[in-house]
Coordinates of C-alpha atoms in Angstrom, one line a residue:
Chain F
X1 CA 95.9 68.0 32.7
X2 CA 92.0 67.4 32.5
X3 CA 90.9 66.8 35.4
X4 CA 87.8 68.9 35.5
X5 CA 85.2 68.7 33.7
X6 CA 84.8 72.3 32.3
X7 CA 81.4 72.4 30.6
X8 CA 79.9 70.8 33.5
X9 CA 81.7 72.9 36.1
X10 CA 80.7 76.1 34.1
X11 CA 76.9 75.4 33.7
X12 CA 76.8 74.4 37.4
X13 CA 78.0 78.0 38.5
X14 CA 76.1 79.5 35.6
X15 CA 79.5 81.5 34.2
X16 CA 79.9 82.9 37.0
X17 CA 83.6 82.9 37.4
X18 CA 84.1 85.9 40.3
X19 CA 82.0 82.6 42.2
X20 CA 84.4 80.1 41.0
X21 CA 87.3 82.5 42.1
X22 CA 85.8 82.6 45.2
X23 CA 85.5 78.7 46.1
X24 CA 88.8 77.7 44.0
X25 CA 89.9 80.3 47.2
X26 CA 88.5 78.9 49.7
X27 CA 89.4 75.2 48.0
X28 CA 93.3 76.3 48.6
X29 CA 92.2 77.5 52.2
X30 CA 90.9 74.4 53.3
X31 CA 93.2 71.7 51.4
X32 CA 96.3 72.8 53.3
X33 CA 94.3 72.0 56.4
X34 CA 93.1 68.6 54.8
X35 CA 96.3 67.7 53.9
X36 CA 98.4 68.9 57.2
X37 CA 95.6 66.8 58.9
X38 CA 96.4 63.7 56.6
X39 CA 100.2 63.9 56.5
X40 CA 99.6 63.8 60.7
X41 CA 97.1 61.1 60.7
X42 CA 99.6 59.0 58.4
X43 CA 102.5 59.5 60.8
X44 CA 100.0 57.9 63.3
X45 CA 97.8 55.6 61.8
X46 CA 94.9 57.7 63.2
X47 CA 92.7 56.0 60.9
X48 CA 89.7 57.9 61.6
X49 CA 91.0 61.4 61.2
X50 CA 92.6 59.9 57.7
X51 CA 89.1 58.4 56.8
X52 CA 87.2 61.4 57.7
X53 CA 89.2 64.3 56.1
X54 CA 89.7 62.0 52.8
X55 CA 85.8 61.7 53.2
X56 CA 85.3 65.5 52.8
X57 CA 88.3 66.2 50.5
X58 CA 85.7 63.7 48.0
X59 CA 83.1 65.9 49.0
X60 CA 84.7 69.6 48.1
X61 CA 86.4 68.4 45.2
X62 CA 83.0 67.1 43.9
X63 CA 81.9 70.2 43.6
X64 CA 84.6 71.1 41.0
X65 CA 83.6 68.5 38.4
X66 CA 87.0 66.9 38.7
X67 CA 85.5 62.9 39.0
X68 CA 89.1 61.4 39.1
X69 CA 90.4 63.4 42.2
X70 CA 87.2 62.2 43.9
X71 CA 87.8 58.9 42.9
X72 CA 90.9 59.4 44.3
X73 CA 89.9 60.7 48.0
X74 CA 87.3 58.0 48.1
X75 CA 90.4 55.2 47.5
X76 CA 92.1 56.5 50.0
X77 CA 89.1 56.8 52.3
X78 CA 88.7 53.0 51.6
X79 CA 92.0 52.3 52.4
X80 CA 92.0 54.3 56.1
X81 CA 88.9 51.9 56.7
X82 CA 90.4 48.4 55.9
X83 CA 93.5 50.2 57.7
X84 CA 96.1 49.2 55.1
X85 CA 98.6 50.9 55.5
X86 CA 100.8 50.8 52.1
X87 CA 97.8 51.2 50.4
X88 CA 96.7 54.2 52.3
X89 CA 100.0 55.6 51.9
X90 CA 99.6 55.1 48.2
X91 CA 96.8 56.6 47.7
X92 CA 97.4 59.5 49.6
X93 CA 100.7 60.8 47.6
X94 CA 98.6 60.2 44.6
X95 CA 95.4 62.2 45.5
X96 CA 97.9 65.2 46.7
X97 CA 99.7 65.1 43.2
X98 CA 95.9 65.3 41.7
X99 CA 95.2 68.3 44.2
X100 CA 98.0 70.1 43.1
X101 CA 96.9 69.7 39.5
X102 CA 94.1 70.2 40.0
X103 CA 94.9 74.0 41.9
X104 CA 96.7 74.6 38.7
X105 CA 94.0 73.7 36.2
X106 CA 91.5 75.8 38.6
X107 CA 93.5 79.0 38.5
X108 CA 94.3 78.4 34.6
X109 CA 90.3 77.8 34.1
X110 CA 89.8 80.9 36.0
X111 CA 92.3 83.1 34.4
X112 CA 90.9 82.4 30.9
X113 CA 87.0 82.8 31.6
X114 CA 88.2 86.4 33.5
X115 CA 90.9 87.6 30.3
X116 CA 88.0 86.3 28.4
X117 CA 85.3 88.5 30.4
X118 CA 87.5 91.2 29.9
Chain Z
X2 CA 60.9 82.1 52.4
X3 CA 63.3 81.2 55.0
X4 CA 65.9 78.4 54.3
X5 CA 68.3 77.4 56.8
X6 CA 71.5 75.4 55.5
X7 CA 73.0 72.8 57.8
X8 CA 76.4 71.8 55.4
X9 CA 80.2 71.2 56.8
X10 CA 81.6 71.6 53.5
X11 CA 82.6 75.4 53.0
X12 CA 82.1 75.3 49.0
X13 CA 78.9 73.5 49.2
X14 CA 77.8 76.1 51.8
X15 CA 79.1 78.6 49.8
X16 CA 77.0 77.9 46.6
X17 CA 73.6 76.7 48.2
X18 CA 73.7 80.6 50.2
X19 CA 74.4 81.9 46.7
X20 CA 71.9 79.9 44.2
X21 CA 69.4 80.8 47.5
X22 CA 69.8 84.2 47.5
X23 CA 69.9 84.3 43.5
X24 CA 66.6 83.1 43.6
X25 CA 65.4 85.2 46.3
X26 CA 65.3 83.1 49.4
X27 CA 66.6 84.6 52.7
X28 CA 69.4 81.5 53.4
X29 CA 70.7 81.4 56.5
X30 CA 73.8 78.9 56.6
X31 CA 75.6 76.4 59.5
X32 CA 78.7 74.5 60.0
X33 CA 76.7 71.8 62.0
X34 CA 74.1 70.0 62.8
X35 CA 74.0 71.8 66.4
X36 CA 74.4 75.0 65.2
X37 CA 71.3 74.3 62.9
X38 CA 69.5 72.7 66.0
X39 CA 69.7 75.9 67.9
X40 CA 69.2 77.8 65.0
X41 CA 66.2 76.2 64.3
X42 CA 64.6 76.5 68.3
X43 CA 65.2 80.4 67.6
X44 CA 63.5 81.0 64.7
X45 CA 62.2 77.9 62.8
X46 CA 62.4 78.0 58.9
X47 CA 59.9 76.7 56.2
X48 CA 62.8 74.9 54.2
X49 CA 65.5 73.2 55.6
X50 CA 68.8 71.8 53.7
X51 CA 70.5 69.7 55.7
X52 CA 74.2 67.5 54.9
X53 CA 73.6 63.6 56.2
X54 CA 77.2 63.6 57.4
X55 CA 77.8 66.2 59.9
X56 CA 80.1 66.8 62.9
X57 CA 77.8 66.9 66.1
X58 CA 74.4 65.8 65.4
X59 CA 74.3 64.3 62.0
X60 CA 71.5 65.0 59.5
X61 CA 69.1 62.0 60.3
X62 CA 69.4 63.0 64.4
X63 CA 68.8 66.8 63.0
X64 CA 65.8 65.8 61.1
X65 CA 64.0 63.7 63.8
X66 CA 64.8 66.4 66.4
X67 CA 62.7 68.6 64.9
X68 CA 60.0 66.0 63.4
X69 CA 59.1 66.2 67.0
X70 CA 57.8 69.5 66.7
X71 CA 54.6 68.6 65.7
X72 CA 53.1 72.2 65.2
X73 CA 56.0 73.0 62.8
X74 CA 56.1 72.5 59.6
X75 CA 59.0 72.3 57.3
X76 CA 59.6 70.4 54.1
X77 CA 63.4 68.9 54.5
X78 CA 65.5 68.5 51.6
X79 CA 69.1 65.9 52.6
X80 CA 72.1 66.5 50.5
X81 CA 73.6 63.1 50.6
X82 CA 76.5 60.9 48.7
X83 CA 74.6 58.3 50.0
X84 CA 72.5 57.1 47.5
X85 CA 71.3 53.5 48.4
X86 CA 68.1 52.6 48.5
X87 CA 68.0 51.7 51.9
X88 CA 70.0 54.9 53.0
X89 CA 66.8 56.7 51.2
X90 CA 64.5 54.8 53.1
X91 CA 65.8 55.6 56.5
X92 CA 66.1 59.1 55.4
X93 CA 62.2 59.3 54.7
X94 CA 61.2 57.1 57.8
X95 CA 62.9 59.8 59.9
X96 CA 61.3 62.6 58.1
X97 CA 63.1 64.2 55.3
X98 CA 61.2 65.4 52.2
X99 CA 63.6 64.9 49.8
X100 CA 66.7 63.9 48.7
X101 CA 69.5 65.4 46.9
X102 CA 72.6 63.9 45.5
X103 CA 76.0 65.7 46.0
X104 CA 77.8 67.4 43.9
X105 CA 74.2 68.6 42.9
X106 CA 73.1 70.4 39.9
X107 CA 72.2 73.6 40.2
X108 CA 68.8 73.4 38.0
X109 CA 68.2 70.1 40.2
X110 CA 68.5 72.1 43.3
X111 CA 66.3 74.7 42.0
X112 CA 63.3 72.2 40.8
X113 CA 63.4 70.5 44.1
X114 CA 63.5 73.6 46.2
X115 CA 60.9 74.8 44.3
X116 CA 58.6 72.0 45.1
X117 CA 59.3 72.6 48.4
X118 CA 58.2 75.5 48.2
X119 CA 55.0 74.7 46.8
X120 CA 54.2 71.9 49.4
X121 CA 54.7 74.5 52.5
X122 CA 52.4 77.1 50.8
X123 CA 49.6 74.3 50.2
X124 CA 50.2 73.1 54.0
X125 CA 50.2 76.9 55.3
X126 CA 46.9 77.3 53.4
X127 CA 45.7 73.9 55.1
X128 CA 46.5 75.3 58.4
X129 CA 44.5 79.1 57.9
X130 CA 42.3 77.0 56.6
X131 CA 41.7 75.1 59.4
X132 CA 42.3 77.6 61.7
X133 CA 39.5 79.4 60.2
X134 CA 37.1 76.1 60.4
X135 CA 38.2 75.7 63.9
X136 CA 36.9 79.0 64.5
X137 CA 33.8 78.6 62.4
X138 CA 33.1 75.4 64.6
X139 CA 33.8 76.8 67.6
X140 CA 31.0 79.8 66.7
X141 CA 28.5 77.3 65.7
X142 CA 28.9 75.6 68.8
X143 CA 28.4 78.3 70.9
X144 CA 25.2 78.8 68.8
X145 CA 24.2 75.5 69.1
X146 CA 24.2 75.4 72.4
X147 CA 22.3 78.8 72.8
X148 CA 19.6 77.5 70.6
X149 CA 19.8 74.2 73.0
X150 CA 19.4 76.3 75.9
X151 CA 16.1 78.1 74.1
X152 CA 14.7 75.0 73.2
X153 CA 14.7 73.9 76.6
X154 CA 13.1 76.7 77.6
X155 CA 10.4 75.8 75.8
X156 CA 9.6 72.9 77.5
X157 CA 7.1 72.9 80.5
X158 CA 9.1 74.0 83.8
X159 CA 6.1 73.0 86.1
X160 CA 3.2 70.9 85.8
X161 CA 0.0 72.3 85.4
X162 CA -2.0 72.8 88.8
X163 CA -4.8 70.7 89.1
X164 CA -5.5 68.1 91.9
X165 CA -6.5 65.2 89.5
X166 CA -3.9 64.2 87.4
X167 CA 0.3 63.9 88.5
X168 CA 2.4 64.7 85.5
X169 CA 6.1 63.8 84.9
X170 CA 8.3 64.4 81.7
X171 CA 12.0 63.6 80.3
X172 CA 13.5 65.1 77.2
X173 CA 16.6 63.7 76.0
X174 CA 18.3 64.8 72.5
X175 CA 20.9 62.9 71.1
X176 CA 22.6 66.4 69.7
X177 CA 22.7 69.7 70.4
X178 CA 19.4 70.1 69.5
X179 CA 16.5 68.0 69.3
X180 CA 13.5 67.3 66.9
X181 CA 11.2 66.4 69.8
X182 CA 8.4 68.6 71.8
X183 CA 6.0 67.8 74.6
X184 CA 4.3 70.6 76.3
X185 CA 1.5 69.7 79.0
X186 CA -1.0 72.7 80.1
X187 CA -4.5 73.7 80.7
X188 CA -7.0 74.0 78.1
X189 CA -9.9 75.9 80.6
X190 CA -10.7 74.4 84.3
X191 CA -11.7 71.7 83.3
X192 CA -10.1 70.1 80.5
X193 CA -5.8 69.5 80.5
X194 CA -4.1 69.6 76.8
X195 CA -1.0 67.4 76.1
X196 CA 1.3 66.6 73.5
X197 CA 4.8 65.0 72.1
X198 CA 5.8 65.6 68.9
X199 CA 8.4 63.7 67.1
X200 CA 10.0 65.9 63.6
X201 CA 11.9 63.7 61.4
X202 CA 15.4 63.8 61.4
X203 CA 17.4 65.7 63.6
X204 CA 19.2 68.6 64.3
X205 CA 18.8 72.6 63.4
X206 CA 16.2 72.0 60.6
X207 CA 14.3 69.6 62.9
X208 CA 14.2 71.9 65.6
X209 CA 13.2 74.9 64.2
X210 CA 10.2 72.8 63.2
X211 CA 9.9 71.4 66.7
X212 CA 9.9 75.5 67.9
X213 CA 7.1 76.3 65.3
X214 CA 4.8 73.5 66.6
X215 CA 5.2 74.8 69.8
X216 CA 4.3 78.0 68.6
X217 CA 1.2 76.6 67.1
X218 CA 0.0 74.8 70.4
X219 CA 0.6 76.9 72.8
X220 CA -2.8 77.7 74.9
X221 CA -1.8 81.1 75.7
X222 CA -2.5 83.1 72.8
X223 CA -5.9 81.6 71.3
X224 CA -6.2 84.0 68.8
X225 CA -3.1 82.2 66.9
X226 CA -3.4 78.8 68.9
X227 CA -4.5 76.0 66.6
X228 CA -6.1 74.6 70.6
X229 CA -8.7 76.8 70.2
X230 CA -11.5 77.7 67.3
X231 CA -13.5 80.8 67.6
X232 CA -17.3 80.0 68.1
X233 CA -19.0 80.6 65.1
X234 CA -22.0 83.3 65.3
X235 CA -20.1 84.7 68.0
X236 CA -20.2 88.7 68.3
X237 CA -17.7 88.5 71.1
X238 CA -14.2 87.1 71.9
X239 CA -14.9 83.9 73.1
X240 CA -12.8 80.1 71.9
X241 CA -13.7 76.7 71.9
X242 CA -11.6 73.9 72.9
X243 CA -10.2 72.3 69.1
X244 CA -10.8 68.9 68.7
X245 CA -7.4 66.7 68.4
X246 CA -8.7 65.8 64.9
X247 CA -9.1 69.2 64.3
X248 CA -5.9 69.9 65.7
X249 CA -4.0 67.3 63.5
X250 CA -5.7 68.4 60.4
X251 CA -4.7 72.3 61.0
X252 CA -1.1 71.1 61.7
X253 CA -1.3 69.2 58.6
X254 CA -2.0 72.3 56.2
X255 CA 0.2 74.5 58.1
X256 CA 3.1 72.2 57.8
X257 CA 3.2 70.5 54.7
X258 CA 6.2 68.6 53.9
X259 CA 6.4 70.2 50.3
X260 CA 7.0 73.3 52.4
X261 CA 9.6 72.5 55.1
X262 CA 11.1 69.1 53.7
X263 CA 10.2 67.6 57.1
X264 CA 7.1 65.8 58.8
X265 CA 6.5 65.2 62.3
X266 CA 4.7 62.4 64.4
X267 CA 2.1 63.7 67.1
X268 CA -0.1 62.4 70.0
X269 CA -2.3 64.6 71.4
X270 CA -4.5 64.0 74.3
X271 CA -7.6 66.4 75.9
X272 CA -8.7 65.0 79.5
X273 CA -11.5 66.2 81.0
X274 CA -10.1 66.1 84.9
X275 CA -13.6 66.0 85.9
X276 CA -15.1 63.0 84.2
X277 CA -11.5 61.2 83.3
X278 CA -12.6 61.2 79.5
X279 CA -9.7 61.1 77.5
X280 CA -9.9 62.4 73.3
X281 CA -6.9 61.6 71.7
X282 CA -5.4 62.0 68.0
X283 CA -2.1 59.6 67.2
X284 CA -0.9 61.0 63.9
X285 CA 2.3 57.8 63.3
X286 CA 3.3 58.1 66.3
X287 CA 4.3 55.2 68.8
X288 CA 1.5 54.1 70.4
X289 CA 0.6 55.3 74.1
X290 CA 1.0 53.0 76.7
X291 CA -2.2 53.0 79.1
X292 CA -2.2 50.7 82.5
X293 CA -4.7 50.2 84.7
X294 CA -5.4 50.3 88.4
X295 CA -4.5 46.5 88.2
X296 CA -1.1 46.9 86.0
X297 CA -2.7 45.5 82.6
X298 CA -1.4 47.0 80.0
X299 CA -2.3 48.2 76.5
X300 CA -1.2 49.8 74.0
X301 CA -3.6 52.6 72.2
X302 CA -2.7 53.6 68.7
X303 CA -4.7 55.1 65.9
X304 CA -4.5 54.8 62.0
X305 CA -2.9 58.2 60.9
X306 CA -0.2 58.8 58.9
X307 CA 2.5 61.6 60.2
X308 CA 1.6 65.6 59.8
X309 CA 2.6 66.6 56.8
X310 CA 2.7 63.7 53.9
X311 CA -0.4 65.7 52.6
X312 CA -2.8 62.5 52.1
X313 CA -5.9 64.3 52.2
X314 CA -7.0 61.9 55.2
X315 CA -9.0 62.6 57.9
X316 CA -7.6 62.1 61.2
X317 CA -9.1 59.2 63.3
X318 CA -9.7 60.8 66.7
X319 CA -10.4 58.2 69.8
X320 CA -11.0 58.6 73.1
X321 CA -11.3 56.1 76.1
X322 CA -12.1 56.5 80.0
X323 CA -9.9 57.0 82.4
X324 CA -10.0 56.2 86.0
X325 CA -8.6 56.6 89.0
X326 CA -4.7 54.4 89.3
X327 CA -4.5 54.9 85.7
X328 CA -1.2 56.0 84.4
X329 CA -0.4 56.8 80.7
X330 CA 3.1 57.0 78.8
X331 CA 3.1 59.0 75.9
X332 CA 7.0 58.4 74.6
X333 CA 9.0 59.1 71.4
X334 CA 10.3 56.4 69.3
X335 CA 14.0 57.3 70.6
X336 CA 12.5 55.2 73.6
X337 CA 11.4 52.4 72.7
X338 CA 13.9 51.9 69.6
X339 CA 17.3 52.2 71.5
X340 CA 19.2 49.5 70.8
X341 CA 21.6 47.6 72.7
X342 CA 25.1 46.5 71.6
X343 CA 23.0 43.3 69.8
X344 CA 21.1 45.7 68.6
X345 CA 18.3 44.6 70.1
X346 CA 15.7 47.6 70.6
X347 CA 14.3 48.4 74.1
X348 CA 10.8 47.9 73.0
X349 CA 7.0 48.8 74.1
X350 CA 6.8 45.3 76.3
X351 CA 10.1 46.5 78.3
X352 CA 8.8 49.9 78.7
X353 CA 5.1 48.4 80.2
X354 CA 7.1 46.1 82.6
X355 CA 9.0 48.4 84.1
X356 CA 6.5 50.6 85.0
X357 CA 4.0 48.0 86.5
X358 CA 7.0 47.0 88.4
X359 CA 6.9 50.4 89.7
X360 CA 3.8 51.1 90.6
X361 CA 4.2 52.6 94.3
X362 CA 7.0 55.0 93.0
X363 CA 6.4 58.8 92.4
X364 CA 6.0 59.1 88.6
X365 CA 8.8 61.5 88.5
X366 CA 10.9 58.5 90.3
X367 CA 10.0 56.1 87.4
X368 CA 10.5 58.8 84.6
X369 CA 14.3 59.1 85.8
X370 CA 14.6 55.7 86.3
X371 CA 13.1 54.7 82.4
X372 CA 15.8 57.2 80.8
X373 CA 18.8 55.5 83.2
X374 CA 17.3 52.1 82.8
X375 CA 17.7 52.9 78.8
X376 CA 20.9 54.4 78.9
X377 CA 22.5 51.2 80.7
X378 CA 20.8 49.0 78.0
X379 CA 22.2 50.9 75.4
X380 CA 25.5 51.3 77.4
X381 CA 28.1 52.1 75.8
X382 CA 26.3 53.3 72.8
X383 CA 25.2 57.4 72.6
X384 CA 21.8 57.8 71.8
X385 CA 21.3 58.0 68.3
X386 CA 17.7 59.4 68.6
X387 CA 15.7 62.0 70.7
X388 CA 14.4 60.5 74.0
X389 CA 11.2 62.2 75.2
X390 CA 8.2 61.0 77.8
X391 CA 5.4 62.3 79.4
X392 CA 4.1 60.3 82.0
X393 CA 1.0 61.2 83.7
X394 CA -1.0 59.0 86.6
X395 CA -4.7 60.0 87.1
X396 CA -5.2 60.5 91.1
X397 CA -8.4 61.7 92.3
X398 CA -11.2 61.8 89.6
X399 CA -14.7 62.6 91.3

C-alpha cells in the first residue's frame, strides 16, 4: 500500500497530525455518503449524480496526496459522462477498493506520527 | 483582514479556515456559493476564496455578482482543477484576481494570499487618499469661488454719473477666476479715468495680480492711487490728475516681472467730458477700436511693450478728439482671439462690423450681444481666455 504520498502530505499540513486526524475523520464521514450516493446512482444510471460525487470524491482525496485514487475518481467521472456503463461500473469497484486502502494507510500514517509524537 | 471561504469540499474548507487563522486572518467559511453571496451583502470581506465548482451559484456567477459592486473592493483568489488557459481567461474576464490550483500548497496559498493582501492595503490607501483629495478639491472650490465672487466685486457696479459719455462693460473669465480688470470712474468733474488690464496667464496667481492693480488705480484714495501725483511746492493736500504715461511707468516699477513672475497688458484712457479730448496709454495691449459718427472704423494702438518686462522705455502716450456719435471698445485679447472649431479667431474686423451694424442699439444691448455673438462662434468650445470690454459711446459733448 502506497498510495499517499507522505512527505508531500506531511509538509502540506506542516506535521500537524491532530489536523490530519481531523480531516482523515471527516474523509470517512463523507465517503460513506459518496459511495451510498454512487452505489444508488449505479443501480440507476443517474449519470449526473455518478459524475458529480466522483467529481468531488477527486477533489477530497486530492487533498491527501494519494494521486492514484484521484486518478481513479476522475476515470470514473469520465466514464459517468460518456455514460458507459461497464466501464463506469469498473471503475467504480476499483476506486472503492482504493478508498478502503487508502482509510487504512490514513489511520496507519496517523497512528505512527502520534506514537511517534508521544 | 477578513477572508470569506466559499468551498463545497469539507477537507478543503477545513484546511483554508485553519492555514487562515494560523496566519492570523479572521476566515469566515461557506458551503456555497449562495451562502457566500449573502454572506458577502452582510458584511463584505477584503479577500475572498472562492471554489469554481459549486452547488448553487458557481464561482464565476459568485465573482461577477459582486464585481458589480463597484464601491467594493476585494481582491478574489479561485481554487480551481481547472487549469486551462482559457478556463483562466474567463476566470479573469469575470473578475477574479488570482488563481489557485487544487490540492494547493500550503506555502502557495500563503504567498498568494499574501499578495492579496498587499494589493487591498495599496487600493485602501488609494481610496483615503482620494478621499482626502476629494475633500481638498472640494475646499479649494469653495475658495475659488469666494475669491470669484470678491473679484467681481471689484468691478464697477454702476457707471459713473455724468451726462456726456454712456458706458457699458462685460467681464467673462474662462475659470474660476480671471486675470482681467477694467474699472471705469471719475478722475474730478471734469475728466473720466478708464482702464482694462489683461495679467498673463490665468488663474489664482493672475488674479491676485489683477486685485493689486486695482488697488493701485482706484481714484478713491489718492494718497496711495498711482491716478493722482501730489502737486509739487504744495503746502496743502491737494493731487493732480497722473498722466497715462505716468501712470504706465509707475505700474511698471511697482510690478516688475522679476518680482511677481507675471506681466500685464493695459489701456488707459483720461477723457475730458467737456472738450471730448481723449489721452491714452496702450502698454501691448489689443488695440482700441474707435468709430465714428459715420461708422468708420480704426483701430488706435501705441508702441509699448506690456507692464512689467522692465525695458527701461518710456511709455508713448497719445491722445485724439472725440466727438459727439463716437463710440470706443476697449476689449481684451480673449475677444478678439476666440477661435472657432477651425480655429479661426474672431478678430478686430468682426468685432468693428458688428458694432457699426449696431449703431441704434443701447451700448449695453450691443455689449451682451458681442459676448453671445462670440460664444456661438466659438460654440461648442469653452473659452479658453478671459473675455472683458468696456464700451463707451460719447453723447452730448458741449
Amino acid at each position: 500500500m502506497n498510495l499517499i504520498n507522505r512527505k508531500e502530505l506531511l509538509e502540506r499540513i506542516d506535521g500537524d497530525m491532530d489536523f490530519l486526524e481531523e480531516i482523515a475523520a471527516c474523509l470517512s464521514e463523507d465517503l460513506s455518503t459518496y459511495i451510498r450516493t454512487l452505489d444508488q446512482g449505479l443501480q440507476t444510471w443517474d449519470w449526473n449524480a455518478i459524475s458529480t460525487t466522483a467529481h468531488a470524491i477527486a477533489g477530497m482525496v486530492g487533498n491527501f496526496c494519494a494521486d492514484e485514487v484521484q486518478n481513479a475518481a476522475k476515470v470514473l467521472e469520465g466514464a459517468a459522462d460518456s455514460k458507459n456503463c461497464d466501464e463506469t461500473s469498473r471503475a467504480n469497484e476499483q476506486l472503492k477498493e482504493m478508498l478502503l486502502d487508502l482509510g487504512i494507510e490514513l489511520n496507519t500514517l496517523i497512528s505512527a506520527g502520534k506514537g511517534a509524537g508521544n | 483582514m477578513k477572508v470569506l471561504i466559499a468551498e463545497d469540499d469539507r477537507i478543503t474548507r477545513l484546511q483554508l479556515v485553519k492555514f487562515l487563522e494560523d496566519w492570523g486572518y479572521q476566515a469566515l467559511a461557506v458551503a456555497n456559493g449562495n451562502e457566500a453571496w449573502q454572506a458577502f451583502q452582510k458584511e463584505p470581506c477584503h479577500l475572498l476564496i472562492t471554489d469554481w465548482e459549486m452547488p448553487g451559484i458557481n464561482g464565476l456567477t459568485l465573482v461577477k455578482k459582486i464585481r458589480e459592486i463597484p464601491e467594493i473592493t476585494c481582491y478574489i483568489i479561485m481554487l480551481t482543477s481547472h487549469n486551462e488557459t482559457k478556463d483562466v481567461i474567463t476566470g479573469i474576464e469575470v473578475g477574479a484576481d488570482d488563481f489557485i490550483k487544487k490540492p494547493f500548497r500550503k506555502d502557495e496559498l500563503r504567498v498568494r494570499v499574501r499578495a492579496g493582501e498587499r494589493i487591498i492595503s495599496l487600493e485602501n490607501r488609494l481610496i483615503d487618499q482620494n478621499k482626502t483629495l476629494s475633500l481638498a478639491n472640494s475646499r479649494m472650490k469653495r475658495d475659488l469661488a469666494s475669491a470669484s465672487k470678491v473679484q467681481s466685486s471689484l468691478l464697477p457696479s454702476h457707471p459713473p454719473e455724468n451726462q456726456t459719455i454712456k458706458f457699458a462693460w462685460a467681464y467673462q473669465p474662462s475659470e474660476e477666476l480671471g486675470g482681467d480688470m477694467l474699472n471705469i470712474f471719475m478722475l474730478d468733474e471734469n475728466h473720466i479715468g478708464l482702464y482694462l488690464a489683461d495679467v498673463s496667464g490665468h488663474g489664482v496667481a493672475a488674479s491676485l495680480l489683477s486685485v493689486r492693480i486695482h488697488q493701485a488705480m482706484t481714484p478713491y484714495n489718492k494718497q496711495s492711487s498711482f491716478l493722482f501725483s501730489r502737486h509739487e511746492h504744495s503746502t496743502n493736500e491737494s493731487f493732480a490728475i497722473t498722466s497715462p504715461a505716468e501712470v504706465a511707468s509707475n505700474l511698471e516699477q511697482r510690478f516688475p516681472m522679476d518680482l511677481t513672475g507675471l506681466y500685464f497688458t493695459l489701456v488707459y484712457c483720461i477723457i475730458n467730458i467737456k472738450t471730448g479730448m481723449m489721452a491714452y496709454i496702450n502698454a501691448g495691449h489689443p488695440p482700441m477700436l474707435w468709430l465714428d459718427q459715420d461708422g468708420q472704423s480704426q483701430l488706435l494702438g501705441c508702441n509699448n511693450p506690456g507692464i512689467g518686462w522692465g525695458l527701461g522705455m518710456a511709455f508713448e502716450e497719445r491722445s485724439l478728439q472725440l466727438h459727439n456719435g463716437d463710440r470706443l471698445c476697449l476689449y481684451s485679447d480673449g475677444i478678439t482671439e476666440a477661435c472657432n472649431e477651425t480655429n479661426q479667431q474672431y478678430g478686430p474686423d468682426r468685432l468693428a462690423a458688428f458694432l457699426s451694424s449696431r449703431a441704434t442699439d443701447t451700448i449695453a444691448d450691443i455689449t451682451e450681444n458681442i459676448i453671445r455673438d462670440i460664444t456661438l462662434w466659438c460654440k461648442p468650445k469653452q473659452p479658453e481666455d478671459d473675455r472683458s470690454m468696456i464700451l463707451a459711446a460719447i453723447d452730448s459733448l458741449s
